[in-house]
PDB file of C-alpha atoms and ligand atoms in Angstrom:
ATOM      1  CA  MET A   1       0.032  -0.460   0.326  1.00 56.00           C
ATOM      2  CA  THR A   2       1.581   2.855  -0.637  1.00 51.00           C
ATOM      3  CA  GLY A   3       0.080   6.211  -2.615  1.00 62.00           C
ATOM      4  CA  LYS A   4      -3.917   7.937  -2.398  1.00 78.00           C
ATOM      5  CA  PHE A   5      -3.541   7.858   1.507  1.00 86.00           C
ATOM      6  CA  VAL A   6      -3.047  10.619   4.091  1.00 92.00           C
ATOM      7  CA  TRP A   7      -0.957  10.069   6.889  1.00 93.00           C
ATOM      8  CA  PHE A   8      -1.162  10.982  10.342  1.00 96.00           C
ATOM      9  CA  GLU A   9       0.550   9.905  13.689  1.00 96.00           C
ATOM     10  CA  GLY A  10       1.472   7.042  11.408  1.00 94.00           C
ATOM     11  CA  ILE A  11      -2.076   6.145  10.580  1.00 95.00           C
ATOM     12  CA  PRO A  12      -3.076   5.721   6.504  1.00 94.00           C
ATOM     13  CA  PHE A  13      -6.346   7.947   6.252  1.00 94.00           C
ATOM     14  CA  PRO A  14      -8.640   8.021   2.912  1.00 90.00           C
ATOM     15  CA  SER A  15      -7.353  10.872   0.668  1.00 85.00           C
ATOM     16  CA  LEU A  16     -11.130  12.979   0.550  1.00 84.00           C
ATOM     17  CA  ASP A  17     -11.917  15.220   3.052  1.00 91.00           C
ATOM     18  CA  TYR A  18      -8.880  14.637   5.181  1.00 93.00           C
ATOM     19  CA  SER A  19      -5.371  16.139   6.768  1.00 95.00           C
ATOM     20  CA  PRO A  20      -2.747  16.309   8.577  1.00 96.00           C
ATOM     21  CA  GLU A  21      -3.881  20.379  10.123  1.00 96.00           C
ATOM     22  CA  ILE A  22      -7.605  19.152  10.178  1.00 97.00           C
ATOM     23  CA  LEU A  23      -7.512  16.261  12.052  1.00 97.00           C
ATOM     24  CA  ARG A  24      -4.011  18.216  14.440  1.00 98.00           C
ATOM     25  CA  GLU A  25      -6.858  20.841  15.196  1.00 97.00           C
ATOM     26  CA  VAL A  26      -9.889  17.853  15.192  1.00 98.00           C
ATOM     27  CA  GLN A  27      -7.442  16.422  18.540  1.00 98.00           C
ATOM     28  CA  GLU A  28      -6.263  19.217  19.778  1.00 98.00           C
ATOM     29  CA  SER A  29      -9.111  21.612  19.886  1.00 97.00           C
ATOM     30  CA  PHE A  30     -12.166  20.251  19.206  1.00 97.00           C
ATOM     31  CA  LEU A  31     -14.140  20.628  21.949  1.00 97.00           C
ATOM     32  CA  VAL A  32     -16.624  17.079  23.265  1.00 97.00           C
ATOM     33  CA  LYS A  33     -19.457  18.188  25.537  1.00 97.00           C
ATOM     34  CA  ASP A  34     -20.777  16.784  27.995  1.00 97.00           C
ATOM     35  CA  GLU A  35     -24.264  16.260  25.799  1.00 97.00           C
ATOM     36  CA  ASP A  36     -22.793  15.396  22.852  1.00 98.00           C
ATOM     37  CA  VAL A  37     -23.270  11.470  21.851  1.00 98.00           C
ATOM     38  CA  LEU A  38     -20.567   9.602  19.467  1.00 98.00           C
ATOM     39  CA  LEU A  39     -20.743   6.906  17.682  1.00 98.00           C
ATOM     40  CA  LEU A  40     -16.975   5.281  17.338  1.00 98.00           C
ATOM     41  CA  THR A  41     -16.475   1.865  15.215  1.00 98.00           C
ATOM     42  CA  PHE A  42     -13.592   0.915  12.492  1.00 98.00           C
ATOM     43  CA  PRO A  43     -14.218   1.047   9.028  1.00 98.00           C
ATOM     44  CA  LYS A  44     -17.452  -1.706   8.390  1.00 98.00           C
ATOM     45  CA  SER A  45     -18.155  -2.421  11.449  1.00 98.00           C
ATOM     46  CA  GLY A  46     -21.627  -1.581  11.128  1.00 98.00           C
ATOM     47  CA  THR A  47     -21.314   2.298  12.046  1.00 98.00           C
ATOM     48  CA  ASN A  48     -24.408   3.238   9.458  1.00 98.00           C
ATOM     49  CA  TRP A  49     -26.465   1.165  11.221  1.00 98.00           C
ATOM     50  CA  LEU A  50     -26.034   2.364  14.174  1.00 98.00           C
ATOM     51  CA  ILE A  51     -25.593   5.832  12.872  1.00 98.00           C
ATOM     52  CA  GLU A  52     -29.451   5.223  11.632  1.00 98.00           C
ATOM     53  CA  THR A  53     -30.722   3.990  14.362  1.00 98.00           C
ATOM     54  CA  VAL A  54     -29.753   6.272  17.039  1.00 98.00           C
ATOM     55  CA  CYS A  55     -31.439   8.370  14.727  1.00 98.00           C
ATOM     56  CA  LEU A  56     -34.759   6.245  14.802  1.00 98.00           C
ATOM     57  CA  ILE A  57     -34.034   6.493  18.576  1.00 98.00           C
ATOM     58  CA  TYR A  58     -33.997  10.429  18.292  1.00 98.00           C
ATOM     59  CA  SER A  59     -37.193  10.960  16.358  1.00 98.00           C
ATOM     60  CA  LYS A  60     -38.998   8.241  18.406  1.00 98.00           C
ATOM     61  CA  GLY A  61     -38.751   6.130  15.097  1.00 98.00           C
ATOM     62  CA  ASP A  62     -40.275   8.502  12.800  1.00 98.00           C
ATOM     63  CA  PRO A  63     -38.430   7.993   9.421  1.00 98.00           C
ATOM     64  CA  LYS A  64     -38.926  11.310   8.322  1.00 98.00           C
ATOM     65  CA  TRP A  65     -35.680  12.694   9.425  1.00 98.00           C
ATOM     66  CA  VAL A  66     -33.455  10.047   8.199  1.00 98.00           C
ATOM     67  CA  GLN A  67     -35.197  10.216   4.481  1.00 98.00           C
ATOM     68  CA  SER A  68     -34.952  14.198   4.121  1.00 98.00           C
ATOM     69  CA  GLU A  69     -31.003  14.913   5.007  1.00 98.00           C
ATOM     70  CA  PRO A  70     -28.110  12.261   4.679  1.00 98.00           C
ATOM     71  CA  ILE A  71     -26.431  10.146   6.677  1.00 98.00           C
ATOM     72  CA  TRP A  72     -23.267  12.194   7.403  1.00 98.00           C
ATOM     73  CA  ASP A  73     -25.280  15.452   8.547  1.00 98.00           C
ATOM     74  CA  ARG A  74     -27.349  13.956  10.888  1.00 98.00           C
ATOM     75  CA  SER A  75     -23.942  12.561  13.198  1.00 98.00           C
ATOM     76  CA  PRO A  76     -21.312  14.437  11.029  1.00 98.00           C
ATOM     77  CA  TRP A  77     -17.837  12.411  10.819  1.00 98.00           C
ATOM     78  CA  VAL A  78     -15.565  14.550  13.327  1.00 98.00           C
ATOM     79  CA  GLU A  79     -12.453  14.434  12.086  1.00 97.00           C
ATOM     80  CA  ASN A  80     -13.052  15.035   7.964  1.00 95.00           C
ATOM     81  CA  LYS A  81     -13.564  18.602   7.312  1.00 95.00           C
ATOM     82  CA  TYR A  82     -16.862  18.612   5.441  1.00 96.00           C
ATOM     83  CA  GLY A  83     -17.572  16.837   9.161  1.00 97.00           C
ATOM     84  CA  TYR A  84     -15.440  19.149  11.619  1.00 97.00           C
ATOM     85  CA  GLU A  85     -16.795  23.090  10.530  1.00 97.00           C
ATOM     86  CA  LEU A  86     -21.053  21.620  11.009  1.00 98.00           C
ATOM     87  CA  LEU A  87     -20.111  20.795  13.328  1.00 98.00           C
ATOM     88  CA  LYS A  88     -18.735  23.756  15.019  1.00 95.00           C
ATOM     89  CA  GLU A  89     -21.349  25.377  14.106  1.00 95.00           C
ATOM     90  CA  LYS A  90     -24.735  22.876  15.182  1.00 95.00           C
ATOM     91  CA  GLU A  91     -25.959  23.836  18.379  1.00 91.00           C
ATOM     92  CA  GLY A  92     -27.801  21.862  21.147  1.00 87.00           C
ATOM     93  CA  PRO A  93     -26.531  17.366  21.512  1.00 91.00           C
ATOM     94  CA  ARG A  94     -24.841  16.569  18.768  1.00 98.00           C
ATOM     95  CA  LEU A  95     -24.447  12.844  17.719  1.00 98.00           C
ATOM     96  CA  ILE A  96     -20.957  12.244  16.219  1.00 98.00           C
ATOM     97  CA  SER A  97     -19.468  10.242  13.796  1.00 98.00           C
ATOM     98  CA  SER A  98     -15.933   8.905  14.327  1.00 98.00           C
ATOM     99  CA  HIS A  99     -14.199   5.890  13.021  1.00 98.00           C
ATOM    100  CA  LEU A 100     -10.998   7.482  14.455  1.00 98.00           C
ATOM    101  CA  PRO A 101      -7.837   5.424  16.661  1.00 98.00           C
ATOM    102  CA  ILE A 102      -8.445   6.434  20.308  1.00 98.00           C
ATOM    103  CA  GLN A 103      -4.167   7.757  20.496  1.00 98.00           C
ATOM    104  CA  VAL A 104      -5.700  10.655  18.156  1.00 98.00           C
ATOM    105  CA  PHE A 105      -9.643  11.234  18.889  1.00 98.00           C
ATOM    106  CA  PRO A 106     -10.432  15.014  20.292  1.00 98.00           C
ATOM    107  CA  LYS A 107      -8.563  15.192  24.396  1.00 98.00           C
ATOM    108  CA  SER A 108     -11.756  16.946  25.575  1.00 98.00           C
ATOM    109  CA  PHE A 109     -13.648  13.686  25.330  1.00 98.00           C
ATOM    110  CA  PHE A 110     -11.825  12.676  28.469  1.00 98.00           C
ATOM    111  CA  ASN A 111     -12.703  15.104  30.829  1.00 97.00           C
ATOM    112  CA  SER A 112     -16.614  14.511  29.216  1.00 98.00           C
ATOM    113  CA  LYS A 113     -19.823  12.930  30.512  1.00 98.00           C
ATOM    114  CA  ALA A 114     -20.479  12.445  26.718  1.00 98.00           C
ATOM    115  CA  LYS A 115     -21.696   8.918  26.140  1.00 98.00           C
ATOM    116  CA  MET A 116     -19.803   6.915  23.462  1.00 98.00           C
ATOM    117  CA  ILE A 117     -20.971   3.429  21.505  1.00 98.00           C
ATOM    118  CA  TYR A 118     -17.989   1.803  20.178  1.00 98.00           C
ATOM    119  CA  LEU A 119     -19.217  -0.856  17.938  1.00 98.00           C
ATOM    120  CA  ILE A 120     -17.154  -3.966  17.448  1.00 98.00           C
ATOM    121  CA  ARG A 121     -17.664  -6.703  14.583  1.00 98.00           C
ATOM    122  CA  ASN A 122     -15.969  -9.660  14.472  1.00 98.00           C
ATOM    123  CA  PRO A 123     -12.986  -7.717  12.602  1.00 98.00           C
ATOM    124  CA  ARG A 124     -12.885 -11.606   9.415  1.00 98.00           C
ATOM    125  CA  ASP A 125     -15.921 -10.187   8.515  1.00 98.00           C
ATOM    126  CA  VAL A 126     -15.310  -6.450   8.366  1.00 98.00           C
ATOM    127  CA  PHE A 127     -12.891  -7.504   6.307  1.00 98.00           C
ATOM    128  CA  VAL A 128     -14.353  -9.111   3.416  1.00 98.00           C
ATOM    129  CA  SER A 129     -17.431  -5.900   4.004  1.00 97.00           C
ATOM    130  CA  GLY A 130     -13.913  -4.248   3.493  1.00 96.00           C
ATOM    131  CA  TYR A 131     -12.282  -5.630   0.410  1.00 96.00           C
ATOM    132  CA  PHE A 132     -15.674  -5.236  -1.102  1.00 95.00           C
ATOM    133  CA  PHE A 133     -15.710  -1.448  -0.084  1.00 95.00           C
ATOM    134  CA  TRP A 134     -12.596  -0.114  -0.566  1.00 92.00           C
ATOM    135  CA  ARG A 135     -12.317  -1.448  -4.536  1.00 92.00           C
ATOM    136  CA  SER A 136     -15.965   0.238  -5.169  1.00 92.00           C
ATOM    137  CA  ALA A 137     -14.185   3.937  -4.023  1.00 90.00           C
ATOM    138  CA  LYS A 138     -12.041   6.496  -5.570  1.00 88.00           C
ATOM    139  CA  PHE A 139     -10.791   8.073  -2.119  1.00 83.00           C
ATOM    140  CA  VAL A 140      -8.595   5.530  -1.209  1.00 84.00           C
ATOM    141  CA  GLU A 141      -5.992   2.840  -3.173  1.00 84.00           C
ATOM    142  CA  LYS A 142      -7.599   0.092  -3.979  1.00 88.00           C
ATOM    143  CA  PRO A 143      -6.857  -3.724  -2.975  1.00 91.00           C
ATOM    144  CA  GLU A 144      -6.394  -5.139  -6.465  1.00 91.00           C
ATOM    145  CA  SER A 145      -7.308  -8.732  -4.730  1.00 95.00           C
ATOM    146  CA  LEU A 146      -8.651 -10.295  -1.324  1.00 96.00           C
ATOM    147  CA  GLU A 147      -4.279 -11.572  -0.453  1.00 96.00           C
ATOM    148  CA  GLU A 148      -3.049  -8.260  -1.564  1.00 95.00           C
ATOM    149  CA  TYR A 149      -6.385  -6.690   0.726  1.00 96.00           C
ATOM    150  CA  PHE A 150      -4.757  -9.998   4.323  1.00 97.00           C
ATOM    151  CA  GLU A 151      -2.576  -8.317   3.882  1.00 96.00           C
ATOM    152  CA  TRP A 152      -2.615  -4.699   4.491  1.00 94.00           C
ATOM    153  CA  PHE A 153      -4.828  -5.972   7.039  1.00 96.00           C
ATOM    154  CA  ILE A 154      -3.508  -8.056   8.969  1.00 95.00           C
ATOM    155  CA  ARG A 155      -0.522  -5.530   8.758  1.00 94.00           C
ATOM    156  CA  GLY A 156      -2.291  -2.283   9.761  1.00 94.00           C
ATOM    157  CA  ASN A 157      -1.980  -0.826   6.608  1.00 90.00           C
ATOM    158  CA  MET A 158      -5.113   0.655   5.550  1.00 91.00           C
ATOM    159  CA  PRO A 159      -7.538   2.992   5.876  1.00 91.00           C
ATOM    160  CA  PHE A 160      -7.154   3.725   9.562  1.00 96.00           C
ATOM    161  CA  GLY A 161      -4.295   1.355  10.689  1.00 96.00           C
ATOM    162  CA  SER A 162      -4.940  -1.777  12.510  1.00 97.00           C
ATOM    163  CA  TRP A 163      -8.282  -3.022  13.209  1.00 98.00           C
ATOM    164  CA  PHE A 164      -6.451  -4.802  16.673  1.00 98.00           C
ATOM    165  CA  ASP A 165      -5.074  -1.596  17.512  1.00 97.00           C
ATOM    166  CA  HIS A 166      -8.086   0.257  17.286  1.00 98.00           C
ATOM    167  CA  THR A 167      -9.839  -2.174  19.006  1.00 98.00           C
ATOM    168  CA  ARG A 168      -7.992  -2.777  22.344  1.00 97.00           C
ATOM    169  CA  GLY A 169      -7.107   1.053  22.386  1.00 98.00           C
ATOM    170  CA  TRP A 170     -11.188   2.023  22.942  1.00 98.00           C
ATOM    171  CA  MET A 171     -11.474  -1.090  24.884  1.00 97.00           C
ATOM    172  CA  SER A 172      -9.553   0.804  27.916  1.00 97.00           C
ATOM    173  CA  MET A 173     -12.629   2.661  28.387  1.00 98.00           C
ATOM    174  CA  ARG A 174     -14.246   0.123  28.889  1.00 97.00           C
ATOM    175  CA  ASP A 175     -14.921   0.265  33.014  1.00 97.00           C
ATOM    176  CA  LYS A 176     -15.985   3.724  31.631  1.00 98.00           C
ATOM    177  CA  GLU A 177     -20.617   4.231  33.115  1.00 97.00           C
ATOM    178  CA  ASN A 178     -19.990   6.299  29.961  1.00 98.00           C
ATOM    179  CA  PHE A 179     -18.780   4.078  27.114  1.00 98.00           C
ATOM    180  CA  LEU A 180     -21.345   0.818  25.965  1.00 98.00           C
ATOM    181  CA  ILE A 181     -19.607  -1.592  24.319  1.00 98.00           C
ATOM    182  CA  LEU A 182     -21.812  -2.857  21.568  1.00 98.00           C
ATOM    183  CA  SER A 183     -21.959  -5.539  18.340  1.00 98.00           C
ATOM    184  CA  TYR A 184     -22.806  -5.726  15.432  1.00 98.00           C
ATOM    185  CA  GLU A 185     -23.107  -9.788  15.843  1.00 98.00           C
ATOM    186  CA  GLU A 186     -25.448  -8.354  18.657  1.00 98.00           C
ATOM    187  CA  MET A 187     -28.011  -6.133  16.135  1.00 98.00           C
ATOM    188  CA  LYS A 188     -28.684  -9.461  13.722  1.00 98.00           C
ATOM    189  CA  TRP A 189     -29.549 -11.868  16.488  1.00 97.00           C
ATOM    190  CA  ASP A 190     -31.250  -9.961  17.897  1.00 98.00           C
ATOM    191  CA  MET A 191     -32.262  -6.221  16.794  1.00 98.00           C
ATOM    192  CA  ARG A 192     -34.970  -5.033  19.372  1.00 98.00           C
ATOM    193  CA  SER A 193     -32.333  -6.261  22.494  1.00 98.00           C
ATOM    194  CA  ALA A 194     -29.395  -3.349  21.084  1.00 98.00           C
ATOM    195  CA  VAL A 195     -32.028  -1.290  20.761  1.00 98.00           C
ATOM    196  CA  GLU A 196     -33.438  -1.234  24.220  1.00 98.00           C
ATOM    197  CA  LYS A 197     -29.538  -1.486  25.884  1.00 98.00           C
ATOM    198  CA  ILE A 198     -28.663   1.058  24.156  1.00 98.00           C
ATOM    199  CA  CYS A 199     -31.847   3.681  24.783  1.00 98.00           C
ATOM    200  CA  GLN A 200     -31.155   2.357  28.537  1.00 98.00           C
ATOM    201  CA  PHE A 201     -27.590   3.727  27.947  1.00 98.00           C
ATOM    202  CA  LEU A 202     -28.659   7.237  26.445  1.00 98.00           C
ATOM    203  CA  GLY A 203     -31.911   7.099  28.348  1.00 98.00           C
ATOM    204  CA  LYS A 204     -34.001   7.536  26.073  1.00 98.00           C
ATOM    205  CA  LYS A 205     -37.559   5.512  26.595  1.00 98.00           C
ATOM    206  CA  LEU A 206     -39.421   4.471  23.705  1.00 98.00           C
ATOM    207  CA  GLU A 207     -43.047   3.802  22.937  1.00 98.00           C
ATOM    208  CA  PRO A 208     -43.570   0.059  21.931  1.00 98.00           C
ATOM    209  CA  GLU A 209     -45.389   1.096  18.933  1.00 98.00           C
ATOM    210  CA  GLU A 210     -42.581   3.524  18.725  1.00 98.00           C
ATOM    211  CA  LEU A 211     -39.322   0.585  19.670  1.00 98.00           C
ATOM    212  CA  ASP A 212     -41.796  -1.221  16.426  1.00 98.00           C
ATOM    213  CA  SER A 213     -41.127   1.440  14.045  1.00 98.00           C
ATOM    214  CA  VAL A 214     -37.572   1.963  15.107  1.00 98.00           C
ATOM    215  CA  LEU A 215     -36.835  -1.442  13.500  1.00 98.00           C
ATOM    216  CA  ARG A 216     -38.937  -1.298  10.892  1.00 98.00           C
ATOM    217  CA  ASN A 217     -36.761   1.808   9.217  1.00 98.00           C
ATOM    218  CA  SER A 218     -33.467   0.020  10.208  1.00 98.00           C
ATOM    219  CA  SER A 219     -34.373  -2.801   8.936  1.00 98.00           C
ATOM    220  CA  PHE A 220     -31.295  -3.555   6.147  1.00 98.00           C
ATOM    221  CA  GLN A 221     -34.445  -3.271   3.145  1.00 98.00           C
ATOM    222  CA  ALA A 222     -35.485   0.120   4.703  1.00 98.00           C
ATOM    223  CA  MET A 223     -31.203   1.267   4.748  1.00 98.00           C
ATOM    224  CA  LYS A 224     -31.096  -0.372   1.481  1.00 98.00           C
ATOM    225  CA  GLU A 225     -34.447   1.808  -0.188  1.00 98.00           C
ATOM    226  CA  ASN A 226     -32.880   5.463   1.364  1.00 98.00           C
ATOM    227  CA  ASN A 227     -31.316   7.116  -0.717  1.00 97.00           C
ATOM    228  CA  MET A 228     -30.565   9.759   2.780  1.00 98.00           C
ATOM    229  CA  SER A 229     -28.148   6.018   4.181  1.00 98.00           C
ATOM    230  CA  ASN A 230     -27.371   4.458   1.159  1.00 97.00           C
ATOM    231  CA  TYR A 231     -24.838   6.361   0.162  1.00 95.00           C
ATOM    232  CA  SER A 232     -25.720   6.206  -3.422  1.00 95.00           C
ATOM    233  CA  LEU A 233     -26.322  10.197  -2.824  1.00 95.00           C
ATOM    234  CA  LEU A 234     -21.727  10.104  -3.390  1.00 92.00           C
ATOM    235  CA  LYS A 235     -21.752   7.155  -6.598  1.00 92.00           C
ATOM    236  CA  GLY A 236     -20.052   8.520  -9.684  1.00 88.00           C
ATOM    237  CA  LEU A 237     -18.390  11.723  -7.365  1.00 86.00           C
ATOM    238  CA  HIS A 238     -16.797   9.920  -4.457  1.00 90.00           C
ATOM    239  CA  LEU A 239     -18.036   5.794  -5.129  1.00 92.00           C
ATOM    240  CA  GLU A 240     -18.250   3.662  -8.429  1.00 91.00           C
ATOM    241  CA  GLU A 241     -21.278   3.301  -9.727  1.00 89.00           C
ATOM    242  CA  ASN A 242     -21.006  -0.561  -8.718  1.00 87.00           C
ATOM    243  CA  GLY A 243     -20.379   1.093  -5.305  1.00 89.00           C
ATOM    244  CA  HIS A 244     -22.623  -0.527  -2.204  1.00 92.00           C
ATOM    245  CA  LEU A 245     -22.953   0.287   1.464  1.00 96.00           C
ATOM    246  CA  LEU A 246     -25.317  -2.476   2.191  1.00 97.00           C
ATOM    247  CA  ARG A 247     -23.798  -5.176   0.356  1.00 97.00           C
ATOM    248  CA  LYS A 248     -24.996  -8.162   2.259  1.00 97.00           C
ATOM    249  CA  GLY A 249     -25.726  -7.042   5.742  1.00 98.00           C
ATOM    250  CA  VAL A 250     -24.792 -10.274   7.558  1.00 98.00           C
ATOM    251  CA  THR A 251     -22.875 -11.973  10.454  1.00 98.00           C
ATOM    252  CA  GLY A 252     -19.999 -15.127   9.350  1.00 98.00           C
ATOM    253  CA  ASP A 253     -19.801 -13.801   4.905  1.00 98.00           C
ATOM    254  CA  TRP A 254     -15.758 -14.238   6.017  1.00 98.00           C
ATOM    255  CA  LYS A 255     -16.373 -17.780   5.304  1.00 98.00           C
ATOM    256  CA  ASN A 256     -17.083 -17.637   2.107  1.00 98.00           C
ATOM    257  CA  HIS A 257     -13.714 -15.751   1.376  1.00 97.00           C
ATOM    258  CA  PHE A 258     -11.374 -17.809   2.982  1.00 97.00           C
ATOM    259  CA  THR A 259      -8.576 -20.026   2.068  1.00 96.00           C
ATOM    260  CA  VAL A 260      -8.036 -22.908   5.390  1.00 97.00           C
ATOM    261  CA  ALA A 261      -4.596 -21.304   5.790  1.00 97.00           C
ATOM    262  CA  GLN A 262      -6.117 -17.403   6.126  1.00 97.00           C
ATOM    263  CA  ALA A 263      -8.607 -18.326   8.759  1.00 97.00           C
ATOM    264  CA  GLU A 264      -5.458 -20.718  10.078  1.00 97.00           C
ATOM    265  CA  ILE A 265      -3.375 -17.383  10.091  1.00 97.00           C
ATOM    266  CA  PHE A 266      -6.423 -14.782  11.740  1.00 97.00           C
ATOM    267  CA  ASP A 267      -6.377 -17.335  14.480  1.00 96.00           C
ATOM    268  CA  LYS A 268      -3.580 -17.537  15.264  1.00 97.00           C
ATOM    269  CA  LEU A 269      -3.559 -13.569  15.651  1.00 96.00           C
ATOM    270  CA  PHE A 270      -6.528 -12.167  17.142  1.00 97.00           C
ATOM    271  CA  GLN A 271      -4.775 -14.745  19.593  1.00 95.00           C
ATOM    272  CA  GLU A 272      -2.168 -12.806  19.395  1.00 96.00           C
ATOM    273  CA  LYS A 273      -3.630  -9.635  20.167  1.00 96.00           C
ATOM    274  CA  MET A 274      -6.630  -9.940  22.038  1.00 96.00           C
ATOM    275  CA  ALA A 275      -5.958 -12.489  24.359  1.00 93.00           C
ATOM    276  CA  ASP A 276      -5.720 -11.080  27.181  1.00 94.00           C
ATOM    277  CA  LEU A 277      -8.732  -9.118  27.005  1.00 96.00           C
ATOM    278  CA  PRO A 278     -12.432 -11.080  28.189  1.00 94.00           C
ATOM    279  CA  GLN A 279     -13.715 -12.838  25.703  1.00 92.00           C
ATOM    280  CA  GLU A 280     -17.350 -12.249  26.397  1.00 93.00           C
ATOM    281  CA  LEU A 281     -16.360  -9.156  23.855  1.00 95.00           C
ATOM    282  CA  PHE A 282     -16.397 -10.471  21.394  1.00 96.00           C
ATOM    283  CA  PRO A 283     -19.621 -12.501  20.863  1.00 95.00           C
ATOM    284  CA  TRP A 284     -18.675 -13.688  17.458  1.00 95.00           C
ATOM    285  CA  GLU A 285     -15.438 -16.544  18.809  1.00 89.00           C
TER     286      GLU A 285
HETATM  287  N1  A3P B 301     -29.595  -2.191   8.520  1.00 51.81           N
HETATM  288  C1  A3P B 301     -28.951  -3.029   8.453  1.00 51.81           C
HETATM  289  N2  A3P B 301     -28.764  -4.341   8.768  1.00 51.81           N
HETATM  290  C2  A3P B 301     -27.455  -5.041   8.518  1.00 51.81           C
HETATM  291  N3  A3P B 301     -26.345  -4.246   8.006  1.00 51.81           N
HETATM  292  C3  A3P B 301     -26.015  -3.100   7.615  1.00 51.81           C
HETATM  293  C4  A3P B 301     -26.707  -2.478   8.116  1.00 51.81           C
HETATM  294  N4  A3P B 301     -26.739  -1.124   7.510  1.00 51.81           N
HETATM  295  C5  A3P B 301     -25.182  -1.872   6.598  1.00 51.81           C
HETATM  296  N5  A3P B 301     -24.872  -2.796   7.147  1.00 51.81           N
HETATM  297  C6  A3P B 301     -23.390  -3.617   6.576  1.00 51.81           C
HETATM  298  O1  A3P B 301     -22.583  -2.428   8.169  1.00 51.81           O
HETATM  299  C7  A3P B 301     -21.873  -2.900   6.610  1.00 51.81           C
HETATM  300  C8  A3P B 301     -21.386  -1.449   6.573  1.00 51.81           C
HETATM  301  O2  A3P B 301     -20.709  -1.145   7.376  1.00 51.81           O
HETATM  302  P1  A3P B 301     -19.586   0.321   7.964  1.00 51.81           P
HETATM  303  O3  A3P B 301     -21.294   1.410   8.253  1.00 51.81           O
HETATM  304  O4  A3P B 301     -19.507   0.443   8.983  1.00 51.81           O
HETATM  305  O5  A3P B 301     -19.179   0.831   6.524  1.00 51.81           O
HETATM  306  C9  A3P B 301     -21.786  -3.194   5.626  1.00 51.81           C
HETATM  307  O6  A3P B 301     -21.672  -5.109   6.075  1.00 51.81           O
HETATM  308  P2  A3P B 301     -21.617  -5.833   5.004  1.00 51.81           P
HETATM  309  O7  A3P B 301     -20.617  -4.772   3.927  1.00 51.81           O
HETATM  310  O8  A3P B 301     -20.930  -7.046   5.226  1.00 51.81           O
HETATM  311  O9  A3P B 301     -23.150  -6.178   3.878  1.00 51.81           O
HETATM  312  C10 A3P B 301     -23.917  -3.286   5.475  1.00 51.81           C
HETATM  313  O10 A3P B 301     -24.537  -4.057   4.783  1.00 51.81           O
HETATM  314  C1  LIG B 302     -18.436  10.880   3.935  1.00 51.81           C
HETATM  315  C2  LIG B 302     -17.137  10.325   2.862  1.00 51.81           C
HETATM  316  C3  LIG B 302     -16.863   8.865   4.069  1.00 51.81           C
HETATM  317  C4  LIG B 302     -17.248   9.004   5.557  1.00 51.81           C
HETATM  318  C5  LIG B 302     -16.203   7.997   6.003  1.00 51.81           C
HETATM  319  C6  LIG B 302     -16.844   6.765   5.025  1.00 51.81           C
HETATM  320  O1  LIG B 302     -16.276   5.123   5.906  1.00 51.81           O
HETATM  321  S1  LIG B 302     -17.687   4.866   6.257  1.00 51.81           S
HETATM  322  O2  LIG B 302     -18.437   4.092   5.358  1.00 51.81           O
HETATM  323  O3  LIG B 302     -17.684   4.998   7.014  1.00 51.81           O
HETATM  324  O4  LIG B 302     -16.009   3.432   6.012  1.00 51.81           O
HETATM  325  C7  LIG B 302     -16.656   6.465   3.254  1.00 51.81           C
HETATM  326  C8  LIG B 302     -16.992   8.536   2.582  1.00 51.81           C
END
């Protein structure tokens, strides 16, 4: 992996709207407010699903908001210029999205009471999802083959760096009361309970019919059909015509793509890097 990335503190970022100057300013000067809610993920972990769900919780299941405003305006990315400028102007409690590793995150967060949801996903599925997405994106270097991308992934030479470092870094916050760890897998296996968990964490109460509407409007099919959430607005400019954010939306697709050798290498690496963390954090293992 060589070109088409912006480097900051040893981490490669997409070339679209990211710069070392903005990243430094975000880290040093962005003011996180106590009433903000932060949605943090490694790319391709289900970020947009989480954002859509939280927006729907905020609107009590009413789909008007998610169907009328692009997802990156509802919960802007703090780390790119577009999102950073939007956030600085936003009044009141904000939803803020980020893929930043902990060591480059805005320093003000660590002295605030702002709530953060960290969404994790089986890294094998993150890998497969990323392979197809980055191949269709115009703002990163495209991996030539799954084999090449496998090398990038296990070395952490890819957008936002190493999944292992990202996850280990943020997991160090797991005992804080303003930090919730959620997994893509628990959302897939029991979305009702996952929404209830998010509501409890955010101090939100939904009536049964409001909860039903959150579930309906955050489903894979509903999001795939929602042009404000499915990234179709980026087609042509930032995504190739065949690019999809909502590809399959399942758990375990990695089994259709990994060779036996790759699966073994990955298992070994996961053990090496994550063995000292409680295994309950990783419900797919
Ligand atoms: N409502 C939904 N239900 C299930 N999966 C969803 C979803 N919305 C997005 N996803 C999945 O989340 C992944 C994208 O993650 P991110 O938002 O972090 O970029 C894609 O995974 P796949 O490529 O495995 O299908 C996409 O299909
Ligand atoms: C809108 C710009 C943007 C930001 C982040 C992206 O990556 S991901 O889909 O969250 O993995 C893509 C596009």
